[in-house]
Amino acid sequence: MVALRSVVVGCGSSLPARVVTNDDLARRVETSDAWIVQRTGIRQRHLADETETTSVLGIRACRAALEDARLGPEDIDLVICATSTPDHTFPSTATQIQAGLGIHQGAAFDLQAVCAGFVYGVATADKFLTTGSARRALVVGAETFSRILDWEDRTTCVLFGDGAGAIVLEARESAGTRDDRGVLNASLRSDGRHRDKLYVDGGPGSTGTTGHLRMTGKEVFRFAVGSVTDVIADAFRLSGTSAEELDWFVPHQANRRIIEASADKLGIAREKVVLTVDRHGNTSAASIPLALDVARKDGRIRDGDLVMIEAIGGGFTWGAALIRW
Ligand SMILES: CC(C)(COP(=O)(O)OP(=O)(O)OC[C@H]1O[C@@H](n2cnc3c(N)ncnc32)[C@H](O)[C@@H]1OP(=O)(O)O)[C@@H](O)C(=O)NCCC(=O)NCCS
């Protein structure tokens, strides 16, 4: 049977030039490199300067993805930007990225699922592409979390970084088997009862301010390891694949211990796990496309590989997608 599949045809990323190490942070709050590395695996993060807004980083990442795909602005008819740190309340960051790239056709919108935003973005773009509503989509995760951190709060400010990553998805005719390239499936979940474990204490419709990130780290940790593996199990079941067949596991990069515990629980070998949290910190919706770009550029991810992306974020929101690269 001939069906449409959303095939990854390019990826790119962008990181601010400024690198901040754990030792740099230890001069600002009561913390240490040893504590941060032991609890999270993070050694450094990139932080944006005042000129580097989310759309600036997003435009750079998308430009790199378009170059990688050998495509131009005229080829894209959908831009989805996953972000929790938009330049402005409106217009959407996606429209600013669209304009910055010189794309004047199709639709562009932001998608808000916090750290799960990129997986939500891939799942959403896949629906547009496989139903024939769009032909080629840029899915970008772009964040400047440094702007919503409480820099006096050592329990959160050491965890996050800034950056952006993007992929180009193209609708292609496919025989539709699990061996054919493209997004095989995506499973999304959310449960708003967990709001108070990870949230921002402000917003345009409540305080009229941007607010700061607040988190009960232990509760998030417990949920991330204990519950979110359901979507990964779903992805394997729906595609008829298994952990043994997986080539690369590219999870949201929040914490090395969460990632390794989840991989162990699912029977995914440690050497198949792509880890960038040491270099990037938690860049929220940008973390997966940043990691995909690293593993693609260093030669690990090759065409035809089976790649699982997975994330959990505030809400809680969570999801997984299985991609034949
Ligand atoms: C945040 C996290 C690293 C904290 O690790 P933890 O082992 O749960 O640590 P706790 O919160 O119990 O704190 C342990 C101690 O370290 C202290 N501490 C917290 N942050 C610290 C820091 N940056 N430096 C040094 N000490 C710190 C605490 O105050 C506490 O001290 P106390 O025992 O005297 O009260 C961990 O809970 C975590 O990673 N959670 C998931 C967070 C996450 O991934 N969020 C994003 C999801 S998208």
Short mmCIF file of C-alpha atoms and ligand atoms in Angstrom, two decimals:
data_model
loop_
_atom_site.label_atom_id
_atom_site.label_comp_id
_atom_site.label_asym_id
_atom_site.label_seq_id
_atom_site.Cartn_x
_atom_site.Cartn_y
_atom_site.Cartn_z
CA MET A 1 0.00 0.00 0.00
CA VAL A 2 1.29 3.45 -0.86
CA ALA A 3 0.96 5.96 1.97
CA LEU A 4 2.59 9.24 2.92
CA ARG A 5 5.45 9.21 5.42
CA SER A 6 7.20 12.16 7.09
CA VAL A 7 10.87 11.66 6.30
CA VAL A 8 13.71 13.57 8.00
CA VAL A 9 15.69 15.23 5.21
CA GLY A 10 17.86 17.64 7.22
CA CYS A 11 18.81 18.81 10.68
CA GLY A 12 20.65 21.73 12.21
CA SER A 13 21.28 23.47 15.51
CA SER A 14 22.52 26.62 17.13
CA LEU A 15 24.12 27.31 20.50
CA PRO A 16 25.02 30.68 22.02
CA ALA A 17 28.78 31.31 22.02
CA ARG A 18 28.94 31.91 25.78
CA VAL A 19 29.79 28.76 27.76
CA VAL A 20 29.17 28.77 31.52
CA THR A 21 30.80 26.00 33.56
CA ASN A 22 29.69 24.62 36.92
CA ASP A 23 32.64 26.42 38.51
CA ASP A 24 31.39 29.69 37.01
CA LEU A 25 28.01 29.07 38.67
CA ALA A 26 29.67 28.17 41.98
CA ARG A 27 30.90 31.79 42.09
CA ARG A 28 27.29 32.96 41.89
CA VAL A 29 25.31 30.53 44.12
CA GLU A 30 26.21 28.02 46.86
CA THR A 31 26.95 24.96 44.73
CA SER A 32 29.87 22.94 43.36
CA ASP A 33 30.97 21.19 40.20
CA ALA A 34 31.03 17.89 42.12
CA TRP A 35 27.39 18.25 43.30
CA ILE A 36 26.05 19.20 39.86
CA VAL A 37 27.97 16.46 38.01
CA GLN A 38 27.05 13.76 40.52
CA ARG A 39 23.30 14.61 40.61
CA THR A 40 22.76 15.54 36.94
CA GLY A 41 25.77 14.81 34.72
CA ILE A 42 25.84 18.48 33.64
CA ARG A 43 29.32 20.06 33.28
CA GLN A 44 28.53 23.22 31.32
CA ARG A 45 25.74 25.00 29.47
CA HIS A 46 25.52 27.72 26.80
CA LEU A 47 23.75 30.94 27.80
CA ALA A 48 22.36 33.53 25.39
CA ASP A 49 23.54 37.12 25.38
CA GLU A 50 20.97 39.94 25.23
CA THR A 51 20.87 39.91 21.41
CA GLU A 52 20.20 36.17 21.22
CA THR A 53 16.46 35.76 21.58
CA THR A 54 14.65 32.47 21.04
CA SER A 55 13.79 33.44 17.45
CA VAL A 56 17.41 34.40 16.72
CA LEU A 57 18.60 30.96 17.87
CA GLY A 58 15.69 29.31 16.06
CA ILE A 59 16.44 31.07 12.77
CA ARG A 60 20.09 29.93 12.95
CA ALA A 61 19.11 26.32 13.64
CA CYS A 62 16.50 26.30 10.86
CA ARG A 63 18.93 27.85 8.38
CA ALA A 64 21.43 25.07 9.17
CA ALA A 65 18.68 22.44 8.76
CA LEU A 66 17.65 23.87 5.39
CA GLU A 67 21.27 23.87 4.21
CA ASP A 68 21.65 20.27 5.37
CA ALA A 69 18.50 19.37 3.40
CA ARG A 70 19.67 21.46 0.39
CA LEU A 71 16.34 23.28 0.45
CA GLY A 72 15.36 26.94 0.35
CA PRO A 73 12.64 29.04 2.00
CA GLU A 74 10.34 28.48 -0.98
CA ASP A 75 10.29 24.73 -0.20
CA ILE A 76 8.75 25.00 3.30
CA ASP A 77 5.01 25.33 3.93
CA LEU A 78 4.84 24.63 7.67
CA VAL A 79 6.91 25.97 10.58
CA ILE A 80 6.25 24.63 14.08
CA CYS A 81 8.27 26.14 16.89
CA ALA A 82 8.23 24.31 20.21
CA THR A 83 9.12 26.80 22.91
CA SER A 84 8.21 27.96 26.43
CA THR A 85 10.37 31.06 26.12
CA PRO A 86 8.87 32.96 23.16
CA ASP A 87 10.37 36.37 22.29
CA HIS A 88 6.96 37.94 23.01
CA THR A 89 3.54 36.83 24.21
CA PHE A 90 2.53 37.36 20.57
CA PRO A 91 3.13 37.17 17.66
CA SER A 92 4.41 33.63 17.83
CA THR A 93 8.13 32.93 17.65
CA ALA A 94 7.36 30.61 14.73
CA THR A 95 6.14 33.53 12.62
CA GLN A 96 9.31 35.47 13.47
CA ILE A 97 11.42 32.49 12.44
CA GLN A 98 9.34 32.16 9.27
CA ALA A 99 9.93 35.83 8.41
CA GLY A 100 13.64 35.63 9.33
CA LEU A 101 14.08 32.75 6.90
CA GLY A 102 12.16 34.51 4.11
CA ILE A 103 9.30 31.98 4.11
CA HIS A 104 6.12 33.72 2.96
CA GLN A 105 3.82 30.77 2.27
CA GLY A 106 2.13 28.15 4.40
CA ALA A 107 1.49 28.34 8.15
CA ALA A 108 3.63 28.90 11.22
CA PHE A 109 2.69 28.49 14.87
CA ASP A 110 4.18 27.91 18.31
CA LEU A 111 3.54 24.77 20.27
CA GLN A 112 3.79 24.69 24.03
CA ALA A 113 4.48 21.40 25.77
CA VAL A 114 7.57 22.58 27.68
CA CYS A 115 10.37 19.99 27.52
CA ALA A 116 8.15 17.57 25.56
CA GLY A 117 7.55 20.28 22.94
CA PHE A 118 9.79 18.86 20.24
CA VAL A 119 8.17 15.41 20.41
CA TYR A 120 4.74 17.12 20.29
CA GLY A 121 6.00 19.17 17.32
CA VAL A 122 7.14 16.09 15.39
CA ALA A 123 3.82 14.34 16.11
CA THR A 124 1.86 17.41 14.96
CA ALA A 125 3.90 17.99 11.79
CA ASP A 126 3.51 14.29 11.00
CA LYS A 127 -0.29 14.70 10.99
CA PHE A 128 -0.08 17.63 8.55
CA LEU A 129 2.33 15.81 6.24
CA THR A 130 0.72 12.39 6.18
CA THR A 131 -2.74 13.85 5.50
CA GLY A 132 -1.44 15.95 2.62
CA SER A 133 -2.10 19.28 4.39
CA ALA A 134 1.54 20.33 4.04
CA ARG A 135 4.48 19.13 2.00
CA ARG A 136 7.58 20.11 3.99
CA ALA A 137 7.80 21.19 7.62
CA LEU A 138 10.46 22.78 9.76
CA VAL A 139 10.09 21.55 13.34
CA VAL A 140 12.25 23.63 15.63
CA GLY A 141 12.79 23.50 19.39
CA ALA A 142 14.20 26.84 20.54
CA GLU A 143 14.67 28.13 24.08
CA THR A 144 16.24 30.83 26.21
CA PHE A 145 15.44 29.34 29.62
CA SER A 146 18.11 31.55 31.18
CA ARG A 147 15.52 34.36 30.98
CA ILE A 148 12.96 32.59 33.20
CA LEU A 149 15.37 31.20 35.80
CA ASP A 150 15.61 32.53 39.32
CA TRP A 151 19.37 33.05 39.45
CA GLU A 152 19.25 33.04 43.27
CA ASP A 153 17.73 29.54 43.36
CA ARG A 154 20.52 26.96 43.23
CA THR A 155 18.04 24.09 43.01
CA THR A 156 16.98 25.15 39.48
CA CYS A 157 19.46 27.64 37.96
CA VAL A 158 22.25 25.07 37.61
CA LEU A 159 20.11 22.75 35.49
CA PHE A 160 19.22 24.67 32.34
CA GLY A 161 20.83 26.11 29.21
CA ASP A 162 19.89 27.91 25.99
CA GLY A 163 19.93 26.72 22.37
CA ALA A 164 17.91 25.60 19.37
CA GLY A 165 17.68 22.59 17.07
CA ALA A 166 15.58 21.89 13.99
CA ILE A 167 14.69 19.17 11.53
CA VAL A 168 13.08 19.30 8.10
CA LEU A 169 10.36 16.71 7.54
CA GLU A 170 9.21 15.95 3.99
CA ALA A 171 6.08 14.05 2.92
CA ARG A 172 7.13 11.15 0.72
CA GLU A 173 5.25 8.25 -0.74
CA SER A 174 6.12 5.05 1.07
CA ALA A 175 5.26 1.38 1.14
CA GLY A 176 4.54 2.06 4.80
CA THR A 177 6.46 -0.81 6.39
CA ARG A 178 8.57 -0.43 9.51
CA ASP A 179 11.69 -0.61 7.33
CA ASP A 180 10.69 2.42 5.24
CA ARG A 181 12.10 5.80 6.16
CA GLY A 182 10.08 8.30 8.17
CA VAL A 183 8.14 8.75 11.39
CA LEU A 184 6.74 5.31 12.23
CA ASN A 185 4.55 6.50 15.09
CA ALA A 186 4.27 8.95 17.94
CA SER A 187 2.53 8.65 21.31
CA LEU A 188 1.65 11.73 23.35
CA ARG A 189 0.31 12.02 26.90
CA SER A 190 -0.43 14.77 29.37
CA ASP A 191 -1.83 15.03 32.89
CA GLY A 192 -2.40 18.54 34.23
CA ARG A 193 -2.85 17.39 37.83
CA HIS A 194 0.93 17.56 38.16
CA ARG A 195 1.12 21.32 37.52
CA ASP A 196 2.66 22.29 40.85
CA LYS A 197 5.72 20.06 40.44
CA LEU A 198 7.13 22.09 37.54
CA TYR A 199 5.74 25.48 36.54
CA VAL A 200 6.45 29.17 35.99
CA ASP A 201 4.98 31.47 38.66
CA GLY A 202 3.75 34.14 36.26
CA GLY A 203 2.12 34.72 32.91
CA PRO A 204 0.21 37.24 30.78
CA GLY A 205 -3.22 36.05 31.94
CA SER A 206 -2.48 35.79 35.66
CA THR A 207 0.25 38.02 37.07
CA GLY A 208 0.95 40.00 33.91
CA THR A 209 4.62 39.15 34.38
CA THR A 210 6.84 36.50 32.84
CA GLY A 211 7.55 34.74 36.13
CA HIS A 212 10.27 32.30 37.15
CA LEU A 213 10.62 28.54 36.87
CA ARG A 214 9.74 26.59 40.03
CA MET A 215 10.28 22.88 40.49
CA THR A 216 10.10 20.11 43.04
CA GLY A 217 13.02 18.19 41.56
CA LYS A 218 12.53 14.95 43.47
CA GLU A 219 8.90 14.60 42.34
CA VAL A 220 9.83 15.28 38.71
CA PHE A 221 12.62 12.74 38.92
CA ARG A 222 10.29 10.09 40.36
CA PHE A 223 7.63 10.64 37.69
CA ALA A 224 10.16 10.77 34.84
CA VAL A 225 11.67 7.41 35.71
CA GLY A 226 8.53 5.76 37.04
CA SER A 227 5.80 6.66 34.59
CA VAL A 228 6.89 8.03 31.25
CA THR A 229 8.30 4.83 29.88
CA ASP A 230 4.68 3.95 28.92
CA VAL A 231 4.90 6.00 25.71
CA ILE A 232 8.12 4.25 24.70
CA ALA A 233 6.57 0.85 25.25
CA ASP A 234 3.61 2.07 23.11
CA ALA A 235 5.94 3.16 20.30
CA PHE A 236 7.62 -0.26 20.21
CA ARG A 237 4.29 -2.07 20.33
CA LEU A 238 2.62 0.04 17.60
CA SER A 239 5.56 -0.39 15.22
CA GLY A 240 6.20 -4.05 15.99
CA THR A 241 9.79 -3.23 16.94
CA SER A 242 11.76 -3.75 20.12
CA ALA A 243 14.55 -2.25 22.21
CA GLU A 244 17.03 -4.68 20.63
CA GLU A 245 16.26 -3.34 17.14
CA LEU A 246 16.73 0.27 18.17
CA ASP A 247 19.88 1.95 16.86
CA TRP A 248 19.73 5.19 18.88
CA PHE A 249 17.79 6.40 21.90
CA VAL A 250 17.72 10.21 21.90
CA PRO A 251 15.81 11.27 25.02
CA HIS A 252 15.19 14.75 26.40
CA GLN A 253 18.43 15.80 28.06
CA ALA A 254 17.44 16.82 31.59
CA ASN A 255 19.51 14.60 33.82
CA ARG A 256 21.94 11.78 33.14
CA ARG A 257 20.55 9.66 35.97
CA ILE A 258 16.97 9.91 34.63
CA ILE A 259 18.13 9.00 31.12
CA GLU A 260 20.18 5.98 32.21
CA ALA A 261 17.50 4.70 34.60
CA SER A 262 14.87 4.94 31.82
CA ALA A 263 17.12 3.17 29.31
CA ASP A 264 17.87 0.39 31.80
CA LYS A 265 14.18 -0.05 32.60
CA LEU A 266 13.36 -0.41 28.89
CA GLY A 267 16.24 -2.76 28.12
CA ILE A 268 17.97 -0.21 25.86
CA ALA A 269 21.74 -0.76 25.87
CA ARG A 270 23.71 2.19 27.32
CA GLU A 271 25.87 2.50 24.18
CA LYS A 272 22.75 3.31 22.14
CA VAL A 273 21.93 6.33 24.30
CA VAL A 274 22.88 9.75 22.91
CA LEU A 275 23.93 12.01 25.79
CA THR A 276 24.54 15.73 25.45
CA VAL A 277 23.33 16.93 28.85
CA ASP A 278 26.96 17.22 29.99
CA ARG A 279 27.63 19.92 27.36
CA HIS A 280 24.24 21.59 26.91
CA GLY A 281 22.43 21.24 30.25
CA ASN A 282 18.64 21.04 29.96
CA THR A 283 17.61 23.15 26.96
CA SER A 284 13.96 22.09 27.25
CA ALA A 285 12.28 21.77 23.80
CA ALA A 286 15.65 22.28 22.10
CA SER A 287 17.43 19.38 23.77
CA ILE A 288 16.34 16.54 21.47
CA PRO A 289 17.01 18.27 18.13
CA LEU A 290 20.35 19.51 19.51
CA ALA A 291 21.25 15.93 20.43
CA LEU A 292 20.00 14.60 17.08
CA ASP A 293 22.20 17.11 15.28
CA VAL A 294 25.26 16.12 17.34
CA ALA A 295 24.73 12.40 16.67
CA ARG A 296 23.98 12.98 12.99
CA LYS A 297 27.04 15.17 12.43
CA ASP A 298 29.46 12.88 14.31
CA GLY A 299 28.34 9.96 12.14
CA ARG A 300 26.40 7.94 14.70
CA ILE A 301 22.90 8.38 13.19
CA ARG A 302 22.83 7.17 9.58
CA ASP A 303 20.04 6.90 7.02
CA GLY A 304 17.93 3.85 7.79
CA ASP A 305 18.70 3.82 11.52
CA LEU A 306 15.86 3.30 13.97
CA VAL A 307 15.78 6.29 16.34
CA MET A 308 13.58 6.78 19.40
CA ILE A 309 12.99 10.30 20.74
CA GLU A 310 11.30 10.72 24.11
CA ALA A 311 10.64 13.57 26.56
CA ILE A 312 8.76 14.69 29.64
CA GLY A 313 7.98 18.29 30.55
CA GLY A 314 5.89 20.53 32.77
CA GLY A 315 2.18 19.78 32.92
CA PHE A 316 3.13 17.00 32.98
CA THR A 317 3.37 16.41 29.24
CA TRP A 318 5.26 13.50 27.77
CA GLY A 319 5.69 11.60 24.54
CA ALA A 320 7.81 9.42 22.32
CA ALA A 321 8.26 9.03 18.57
CA LEU A 322 9.97 6.31 16.60
CA ILE A 323 11.72 7.45 13.43
CA ARG A 324 13.35 5.40 10.67
CA TRP A 325 16.00 8.01 9.80
C1 LIG B 1 17.13 18.60 40.88
C2 LIG B 1 17.86 17.32 41.30
C3 LIG B 1 19.18 17.24 40.58
C4 LIG B 1 18.11 17.36 42.80
O1 LIG B 1 18.72 16.16 43.21
P1 LIG B 1 18.21 15.44 44.54
O2 LIG B 1 19.08 14.27 44.75
O3 LIG B 1 16.75 15.20 44.38
O4 LIG B 1 18.54 16.52 45.60
P2 LIG B 1 17.58 17.19 46.68
O5 LIG B 1 16.62 18.13 46.01
O6 LIG B 1 17.02 16.14 47.57
O7 LIG B 1 18.63 18.04 47.48
C5 LIG B 1 19.65 17.40 48.22
C6 LIG B 1 20.44 18.48 48.94
O8 LIG B 1 21.21 19.21 47.96
C7 LIG B 1 20.95 20.60 48.10
N1 LIG B 1 21.05 21.25 46.80
C8 LIG B 1 20.07 21.51 45.91
N2 LIG B 1 20.58 22.11 44.84
C9 LIG B 1 21.89 22.21 45.03
C10 LIG B 1 22.96 22.71 44.27
N3 LIG B 1 22.78 23.25 43.04
N4 LIG B 1 24.20 22.64 44.77
C11 LIG B 1 24.45 22.09 45.98
N5 LIG B 1 23.47 21.60 46.76
C12 LIG B 1 22.22 21.65 46.28
C13 LIG B 1 19.56 20.68 48.69
O9 LIG B 1 19.36 21.91 49.32
C14 LIG B 1 19.57 19.51 49.63
O10 LIG B 1 20.24 19.89 50.81
P3 LIG B 1 19.68 19.39 52.24
O11 LIG B 1 19.79 17.90 52.20
O12 LIG B 1 20.63 20.05 53.19
O13 LIG B 1 18.28 19.90 52.32
C15 LIG B 1 17.02 16.08 40.96
O14 LIG B 1 15.91 16.00 41.82
C16 LIG B 1 16.53 16.10 39.57
O15 LIG B 1 17.31 16.06 38.63
N6 LIG B 1 15.21 16.12 39.35
C17 LIG B 1 14.65 16.17 38.03
C18 LIG B 1 14.70 17.57 37.53
C19 LIG B 1 14.44 17.66 36.07
O16 LIG B 1 14.96 16.90 35.31
N7 LIG B 1 13.63 18.64 35.68
C20 LIG B 1 13.36 18.95 34.33
C21 LIG B 1 12.38 17.97 33.78
S1 LIG B 1 11.93 18.50 32.18
#
